Amino acid sequence: MSTQGDNKRLMRRFTEEFWNRGNIAFADEIVAEDLIHDQLPSDWPQGREGFKRLVQTWRVAFPDLHEHLEFVLAEGDRALGRFRLTGTHSGPFYGIEPTGRSVDIHGVDVARIVDGQIVEYFYHEDTFGLFRQLGRFPANYSDVAGTIQDASVHA
């Protein structure tokens, strides 16, 4: 059983390994194979493989991506990390060719952790602000991970 302290440490490693280092292989260690993540586009793999694709999508588009973890909260089996994300748009991102523009947004990662593995994950970030900073929006905004894919799920 994980303690709140363990869950906070895991959330800090999560941010550092995935978002700051782009260490996608780390998912095999701490992300459950059948991860629940209902914010992935429907044509993406689900579970751990979908999460890996999410990280890869961001790291290709923003190779210098950095998430500064402002704070971490934990209660029971859940941990939340508030972050500030910065980076330079240097690769394709949801159909938008590189703009060379810098981005600076805030968001939160929320994970449910069981026995040292993330079994459920969702996040919220300022995607509208991100695309505004890029000066372009994807042709189909509903294909962007982190946006509501099926409004009936959240009705």
C-alpha atoms as a PDB file:
ATOM      1  CA  MET A   1       0.000   0.000   0.000  1.00  0.00           C
ATOM      2  CA  SER A   2       1.326   3.424  -0.968  1.00  0.00           C
ATOM      3  CA  THR A   3       1.438   6.265   1.531  1.00  0.00           C
ATOM      4  CA  GLN A   4       0.632   9.860   0.694  1.00  0.00           C
ATOM      5  CA  GLY A   5       4.368  10.594   0.850  1.00  0.00           C
ATOM      6  CA  ASP A   6       5.057   7.763  -1.615  1.00  0.00           C
ATOM      7  CA  ASN A   7       2.388   9.117  -3.950  1.00  0.00           C
ATOM      8  CA  LYS A   8       3.862  12.630  -3.829  1.00  0.00           C
ATOM      9  CA  ARG A   9       7.313  11.250  -4.645  1.00  0.00           C
ATOM     10  CA  LEU A  10       5.873   9.224  -7.523  1.00  0.00           C
ATOM     11  CA  MET A  11       4.141  12.320  -8.926  1.00  0.00           C
ATOM     12  CA  ARG A  12       7.438  14.232  -8.788  1.00  0.00           C
ATOM     13  CA  ARG A  13       9.224  11.387 -10.628  1.00  0.00           C
ATOM     14  CA  PHE A  14       6.347  11.236 -13.097  1.00  0.00           C
ATOM     15  CA  THR A  15       6.866  14.898 -13.983  1.00  0.00           C
ATOM     16  CA  GLU A  16      10.632  14.660 -14.146  1.00  0.00           C
ATOM     17  CA  GLU A  17      10.936  11.404 -16.092  1.00  0.00           C
ATOM     18  CA  PHE A  18       8.098  11.813 -18.590  1.00  0.00           C
ATOM     19  CA  TRP A  19       7.689  15.472 -19.246  1.00  0.00           C
ATOM     20  CA  ASN A  20      11.142  16.888 -18.498  1.00  0.00           C
ATOM     21  CA  ARG A  21      13.357  14.027 -19.687  1.00  0.00           C
ATOM     22  CA  GLY A  22      11.035  12.397 -22.209  1.00  0.00           C
ATOM     23  CA  ASN A  23      11.795   8.986 -20.701  1.00  0.00           C
ATOM     24  CA  ILE A  24       8.888   7.107 -22.253  1.00  0.00           C
ATOM     25  CA  ALA A  25      10.259   3.707 -21.165  1.00  0.00           C
ATOM     26  CA  PHE A  26       9.642   4.755 -17.550  1.00  0.00           C
ATOM     27  CA  ALA A  27       5.939   4.114 -18.240  1.00  0.00           C
ATOM     28  CA  ASP A  28       6.627   0.367 -18.170  1.00  0.00           C
ATOM     29  CA  GLU A  29       7.659   0.776 -14.540  1.00  0.00           C
ATOM     30  CA  ILE A  30       4.981   3.054 -13.084  1.00  0.00           C
ATOM     31  CA  VAL A  31       1.978   3.137 -15.459  1.00  0.00           C
ATOM     32  CA  ALA A  32      -0.485   0.244 -15.353  1.00  0.00           C
ATOM     33  CA  GLU A  33      -0.857  -1.560 -18.676  1.00  0.00           C
ATOM     34  CA  ASP A  34      -4.621  -0.994 -18.549  1.00  0.00           C
ATOM     35  CA  LEU A  35      -4.353   2.640 -17.426  1.00  0.00           C
ATOM     36  CA  ILE A  36      -7.689   4.452 -17.377  1.00  0.00           C
ATOM     37  CA  HIS A  37      -7.310   7.698 -19.338  1.00  0.00           C
ATOM     38  CA  ASP A  38     -10.491   8.831 -21.093  1.00  0.00           C
ATOM     39  CA  GLN A  39      -8.921  11.959 -22.601  1.00  0.00           C
ATOM     40  CA  LEU A  40      -7.004  10.255 -25.406  1.00  0.00           C
ATOM     41  CA  PRO A  41      -8.211  10.627 -29.000  1.00  0.00           C
ATOM     42  CA  SER A  42     -10.349   7.671 -30.031  1.00  0.00           C
ATOM     43  CA  ASP A  43      -7.944   6.588 -32.788  1.00  0.00           C
ATOM     44  CA  TRP A  44      -5.005   6.327 -30.346  1.00  0.00           C
ATOM     45  CA  PRO A  45      -4.069   3.189 -28.436  1.00  0.00           C
ATOM     46  CA  GLN A  46      -5.513   3.167 -24.947  1.00  0.00           C
ATOM     47  CA  GLY A  47      -3.884   2.286 -21.615  1.00  0.00           C
ATOM     48  CA  ARG A  48      -0.120   2.533 -21.118  1.00  0.00           C
ATOM     49  CA  GLU A  49       0.609   2.626 -24.869  1.00  0.00           C
ATOM     50  CA  GLY A  50      -1.735   5.579 -25.332  1.00  0.00           C
ATOM     51  CA  PHE A  51      -0.007   7.396 -22.485  1.00  0.00           C
ATOM     52  CA  LYS A  52       3.382   6.784 -24.135  1.00  0.00           C
ATOM     53  CA  ARG A  53       2.024   8.264 -27.346  1.00  0.00           C
ATOM     54  CA  LEU A  54       0.805  11.318 -25.441  1.00  0.00           C
ATOM     55  CA  VAL A  55       4.263  11.959 -23.998  1.00  0.00           C
ATOM     56  CA  GLN A  56       5.914  11.345 -27.366  1.00  0.00           C
ATOM     57  CA  THR A  57       3.494  13.736 -29.125  1.00  0.00           C
ATOM     58  CA  TRP A  58       4.417  16.535 -26.743  1.00  0.00           C
ATOM     59  CA  ARG A  59       8.165  15.808 -26.722  1.00  0.00           C
ATOM     60  CA  VAL A  60       8.369  15.748 -30.555  1.00  0.00           C
ATOM     61  CA  ALA A  61       6.482  19.041 -30.809  1.00  0.00           C
ATOM     62  CA  PHE A  62       8.333  20.705 -27.921  1.00  0.00           C
ATOM     63  CA  PRO A  63      11.769  19.053 -27.556  1.00  0.00           C
ATOM     64  CA  ASP A  64      12.787  21.581 -24.878  1.00  0.00           C
ATOM     65  CA  LEU A  65       9.536  21.082 -22.955  1.00  0.00           C
ATOM     66  CA  HIS A  66       9.871  21.672 -19.243  1.00  0.00           C
ATOM     67  CA  GLU A  67       7.258  21.269 -16.545  1.00  0.00           C
ATOM     68  CA  HIS A  68       8.031  23.123 -13.371  1.00  0.00           C
ATOM     69  CA  LEU A  69       6.088  21.368 -10.639  1.00  0.00           C
ATOM     70  CA  GLU A  70       4.708  24.118  -8.428  1.00  0.00           C
ATOM     71  CA  PHE A  71       3.206  21.844  -5.791  1.00  0.00           C
ATOM     72  CA  VAL A  72       1.980  18.300  -5.190  1.00  0.00           C
ATOM     73  CA  LEU A  73      -1.000  17.278  -3.067  1.00  0.00           C
ATOM     74  CA  ALA A  74      -1.942  13.758  -2.053  1.00  0.00           C
ATOM     75  CA  GLU A  75      -4.942  12.269  -0.332  1.00  0.00           C
ATOM     76  CA  GLY A  76      -5.706   8.581  -0.094  1.00  0.00           C
ATOM     77  CA  ASP A  77      -4.748   6.910  -3.370  1.00  0.00           C
ATOM     78  CA  ARG A  78      -4.703  10.143  -5.427  1.00  0.00           C
ATOM     79  CA  ALA A  79      -2.010  12.691  -6.143  1.00  0.00           C
ATOM     80  CA  LEU A  80      -2.254  16.017  -7.940  1.00  0.00           C
ATOM     81  CA  GLY A  81       0.590  18.081  -9.328  1.00  0.00           C
ATOM     82  CA  ARG A  82       0.152  21.686 -10.506  1.00  0.00           C
ATOM     83  CA  PHE A  83       2.662  22.590 -13.180  1.00  0.00           C
ATOM     84  CA  ARG A  84       3.872  25.387 -15.385  1.00  0.00           C
ATOM     85  CA  LEU A  85       4.774  24.101 -18.846  1.00  0.00           C
ATOM     86  CA  THR A  86       7.187  25.971 -21.097  1.00  0.00           C
ATOM     87  CA  GLY A  87       8.696  25.023 -24.421  1.00  0.00           C
ATOM     88  CA  THR A  88       9.392  25.976 -28.022  1.00  0.00           C
ATOM     89  CA  HIS A  89       7.181  24.630 -30.795  1.00  0.00           C
ATOM     90  CA  SER A  90       9.810  22.904 -32.972  1.00  0.00           C
ATOM     91  CA  GLY A  91       7.914  19.866 -34.320  1.00  0.00           C
ATOM     92  CA  PRO A  92       4.474  18.995 -35.679  1.00  0.00           C
ATOM     93  CA  PHE A  93       1.661  19.129 -33.136  1.00  0.00           C
ATOM     94  CA  TYR A  94      -1.860  17.940 -33.963  1.00  0.00           C
ATOM     95  CA  GLY A  95      -1.446  18.938 -37.601  1.00  0.00           C
ATOM     96  CA  ILE A  96       0.200  22.280 -36.871  1.00  0.00           C
ATOM     97  CA  GLU A  97       3.639  22.615 -38.423  1.00  0.00           C
ATOM     98  CA  PRO A  98       6.410  24.080 -36.219  1.00  0.00           C
ATOM     99  CA  THR A  99       6.007  27.785 -35.547  1.00  0.00           C
ATOM    100  CA  GLY A 100       9.162  28.400 -33.513  1.00  0.00           C
ATOM    101  CA  ARG A 101       7.008  30.143 -30.920  1.00  0.00           C
ATOM    102  CA  SER A 102       7.455  29.750 -27.190  1.00  0.00           C
ATOM    103  CA  VAL A 103       4.588  28.607 -25.009  1.00  0.00           C
ATOM    104  CA  ASP A 104       3.939  29.089 -21.312  1.00  0.00           C
ATOM    105  CA  ILE A 105       0.826  27.508 -19.762  1.00  0.00           C
ATOM    106  CA  HIS A 106      -0.355  26.030 -16.484  1.00  0.00           C
ATOM    107  CA  GLY A 107      -2.135  22.792 -15.727  1.00  0.00           C
ATOM    108  CA  VAL A 108      -2.655  19.912 -13.333  1.00  0.00           C
ATOM    109  CA  ASP A 109      -1.923  16.192 -13.523  1.00  0.00           C
ATOM    110  CA  VAL A 110      -4.096  13.919 -11.387  1.00  0.00           C
ATOM    111  CA  ALA A 111      -3.285  10.264 -10.794  1.00  0.00           C
ATOM    112  CA  ARG A 112      -4.819   7.415  -8.856  1.00  0.00           C
ATOM    113  CA  ILE A 113      -2.012   5.223  -7.592  1.00  0.00           C
ATOM    114  CA  VAL A 114      -2.259   1.598  -6.483  1.00  0.00           C
ATOM    115  CA  ASP A 115       0.791  -0.357  -5.310  1.00  0.00           C
ATOM    116  CA  GLY A 116       3.204   2.166  -6.827  1.00  0.00           C
ATOM    117  CA  GLN A 117       1.534   2.229 -10.260  1.00  0.00           C
ATOM    118  CA  ILE A 118      -0.600   4.899 -11.867  1.00  0.00           C
ATOM    119  CA  VAL A 119      -3.863   3.145 -12.666  1.00  0.00           C
ATOM    120  CA  GLU A 120      -5.933   6.193 -13.608  1.00  0.00           C
ATOM    121  CA  TYR A 121      -4.776   9.530 -14.995  1.00  0.00           C
ATOM    122  CA  PHE A 122      -6.271  12.745 -16.238  1.00  0.00           C
ATOM    123  CA  TYR A 123      -5.056  16.247 -16.677  1.00  0.00           C
ATOM    124  CA  HIS A 124      -6.295  19.702 -17.370  1.00  0.00           C
ATOM    125  CA  GLU A 125      -4.223  22.408 -18.947  1.00  0.00           C
ATOM    126  CA  ASP A 126      -4.790  25.614 -20.812  1.00  0.00           C
ATOM    127  CA  THR A 127      -4.960  24.086 -24.306  1.00  0.00           C
ATOM    128  CA  PHE A 128      -6.852  27.087 -25.641  1.00  0.00           C
ATOM    129  CA  GLY A 129      -4.085  29.375 -24.379  1.00  0.00           C
ATOM    130  CA  LEU A 130      -1.463  27.033 -25.836  1.00  0.00           C
ATOM    131  CA  PHE A 131      -2.956  27.164 -29.331  1.00  0.00           C
ATOM    132  CA  ARG A 132      -3.518  30.918 -29.010  1.00  0.00           C
ATOM    133  CA  GLN A 133       0.199  31.305 -28.239  1.00  0.00           C
ATOM    134  CA  LEU A 134       1.035  29.186 -31.288  1.00  0.00           C
ATOM    135  CA  GLY A 135      -1.192  31.457 -33.386  1.00  0.00           C
ATOM    136  CA  ARG A 136      -3.007  28.444 -34.837  1.00  0.00           C
ATOM    137  CA  PHE A 137      -5.632  25.919 -33.856  1.00  0.00           C
ATOM    138  CA  PRO A 138      -5.869  22.305 -35.027  1.00  0.00           C
ATOM    139  CA  ALA A 139      -8.383  21.609 -37.779  1.00  0.00           C
ATOM    140  CA  ASN A 140     -10.303  19.295 -35.440  1.00  0.00           C
ATOM    141  CA  TYR A 141      -9.965  20.418 -31.835  1.00  0.00           C
ATOM    142  CA  SER A 142     -11.752  17.284 -30.573  1.00  0.00           C
ATOM    143  CA  ASP A 143      -8.778  15.194 -31.802  1.00  0.00           C
ATOM    144  CA  VAL A 144      -6.510  16.851 -29.235  1.00  0.00           C
ATOM    145  CA  ALA A 145      -5.689  14.750 -26.168  1.00  0.00           C
ATOM    146  CA  GLY A 146      -6.915  16.376 -22.990  1.00  0.00           C
ATOM    147  CA  THR A 147     -10.067  17.779 -24.537  1.00  0.00           C
ATOM    148  CA  ILE A 148     -13.446  16.176 -24.021  1.00  0.00           C
ATOM    149  CA  GLN A 149     -13.670  13.356 -26.549  1.00  0.00           C
ATOM    150  CA  ASP A 150     -17.240  12.299 -25.841  1.00  0.00           C
ATOM    151  CA  ALA A 151     -19.409  14.950 -24.224  1.00  0.00           C
ATOM    152  CA  SER A 152     -21.934  12.311 -23.117  1.00  0.00           C
ATOM    153  CA  VAL A 153     -19.329  10.833 -20.761  1.00  0.00           C
ATOM    154  CA  HIS A 154     -19.209  14.093 -18.808  1.00  0.00           C
ATOM    155  CA  ALA A 155     -22.887  15.077 -19.036  1.00  0.00           C
END
